[in-house]
């Protein structure tokens, strides 16, 4: 069992009202190179709503384990702490969540056209889309409230 914890002292987690069981911290939005780097915290023994990734990505599980579920709810995969995985754009819709403790996972989203994530209802209909502009706005809010300065080391 993973007994080490990721030091969250300098992280000010952000949430979205409509998206349960997940918090995030945006590290960088590079529109020129079409990259968004973000840290996600998936709640223990919970699932984030059905979604699909619209761009290729790499992940590194920093704490806990990240669990993946198929659209029908069956467990598809468990990625333990230390797992580094590349994923394709437009893969199978899925739910993700933490194991018995919160999972903290770094995502580097690459080659972004516009959308990063498309969130779906139980019938597969689009409910919400998060794009590069949404993450840029979150990063700007972090800078405004001073939370990005703690990690990036830049003055506010």
C-alpha positions in Angstrom: 0.0 0.0 0.0 1.2 3.5 -0.8 2.1 5.2 2.5 3.6 8.4 1.0 1.6 11.6 0.4 2.1 14.3 -2.1 2.9 17.6 -0.3 -0.1 19.8 -1.1 1.1 22.7 1.1 1.6 25.1 -1.8 -1.4 24.0 -3.8 -4.7 25.9 -3.7 -7.1 23.5 -5.2 -9.9 24.9 -7.5 -13.2 23.3 -8.3 -16.1 23.7 -10.8 -19.6 23.8 -9.4 -21.0 21.4 -11.9 -18.2 18.8 -11.7 -18.2 16.7 -8.5 -15.4 14.7 -7.0 -12.4 16.5 -8.5 -10.2 19.5 -7.8 -7.5 20.9 -10.0 -4.5 23.3 -10.1 -3.4 24.7 -13.5 0.4 24.9 -13.8 0.7 26.2 -17.4 -1.3 27.0 -20.5 0.9 27.3 -23.6 -1.4 28.3 -26.4 1.4 28.6 -29.0 2.5 25.0 -28.5 -1.1 23.8 -27.6 -0.2 22.4 -24.2 -2.1 22.5 -20.9 -0.4 21.1 -17.8 -2.7 20.6 -14.8 -2.7 18.7 -11.5 -6.0 16.9 -10.6 -7.1 15.5 -7.3 -9.7 12.7 -7.6 -11.7 12.1 -4.5 -11.3 8.7 -2.8 -13.8 6.1 -3.7 -15.7 8.5 -6.0 -16.0 8.9 -9.8 -15.9 12.0 -12.0 -18.7 12.0 -14.5 -18.5 10.3 -17.8 -16.1 12.1 -20.2 -13.7 11.7 -23.1 -10.3 13.3 -23.8 -10.2 15.4 -27.0 -6.4 15.6 -27.2 -3.4 13.3 -26.5 -2.1 13.4 -23.0 0.4 12.0 -20.6 -0.3 11.3 -16.9 1.8 10.7 -13.8 0.1 9.4 -10.7 1.7 11.3 -7.8 -0.4 9.8 -4.9 -2.9 7.0 -4.5 -4.2 5.1 -7.4 -6.3 6.3 -10.4 -9.2 4.0 -11.3 -10.9 3.9 -14.7 -14.4 2.7 -15.4 -16.1 1.8 -18.7 -19.4 3.6 -19.6 -21.3 0.7 -18.2 -19.6 1.2 -14.8 -17.3 -1.8 -14.8 -13.7 -1.3 -13.6 -11.4 -1.1 -16.6 -8.0 -0.3 -15.2 -6.1 0.8 -12.0 -3.0 2.9 -12.3 -0.9 2.9 -9.0 1.2 5.7 -7.7 4.2 6.3 -10.0 2.4 5.2 -13.2 3.3 7.2 -16.3 0.9 6.7 -19.1 0.3 8.2 -22.6 -3.3 8.3 -23.8 -4.7 9.1 -27.2 -7.3 11.7 -28.2 -10.9 10.6 -28.7 -10.6 7.3 -26.7 -13.5 5.5 -25.2 -15.6 7.6 -22.8 -14.9 6.7 -19.2 -15.2 7.7 -15.6 -12.2 8.2 -13.4 -11.7 8.3 -9.6 -9.5 7.7 -6.7 -9.0 4.5 -4.9 -9.2 4.2 -1.1 -7.5 7.6 -0.8 -7.5 10.7 -2.9 -5.5 10.3 -6.1 -3.3 13.2 -7.3 -2.4 13.0 -10.9 -0.4 15.3 -13.2 -1.9 15.6 -16.7 0.0 17.2 -19.6 -2.5 17.7 -22.5 -0.8 18.0 -25.9 -1.7 19.1 -29.4 -4.9 20.8 -28.3 -7.2 21.9 -31.1 -9.7 23.6 -28.7 -11.4 21.1 -26.4 -9.5 19.1 -23.8 -12.4 17.3 -22.2 -16.0 16.6 -23.2 -18.4 15.6 -20.3 -21.3 13.3 -21.2 -24.6 12.3 -19.6 -25.4 8.6 -19.0 -26.7 8.4 -22.6 -23.5 9.8 -24.1 -24.9 13.2 -24.9 -22.5 16.2 -24.5 -23.2 18.1 -21.3 -20.1 20.4 -21.0 -16.8 20.9 -22.8 -13.7 22.4 -21.3 -11.3 24.0 -23.7 -7.9 25.7 -23.6 -9.6 29.1 -22.9 -11.3 27.6 -19.8 -7.9 26.5 -18.4 -6.3 29.9 -19.3 -9.1 31.6 -17.3 -8.5 29.3 -14.3 -4.7 30.0 -14.5 -5.4 33.8 -14.6 -7.7 33.5 -11.6 -5.0 31.6 -9.7 -2.5 34.4 -10.5 -5.0 37.0 -9.4 -5.7 35.3 -6.1 -2.0 34.6 -5.5 -2.2 30.8 -5.5 -0.1 30.4 -8.7 2.7 32.6 -7.2 3.3 30.1 -4.4 4.2 27.3 -6.8 5.7 29.2 -9.7 7.7 31.5 -7.5 6.8 34.6 -9.4 5.6 37.9 -7.8 1.9 38.6 -7.9 
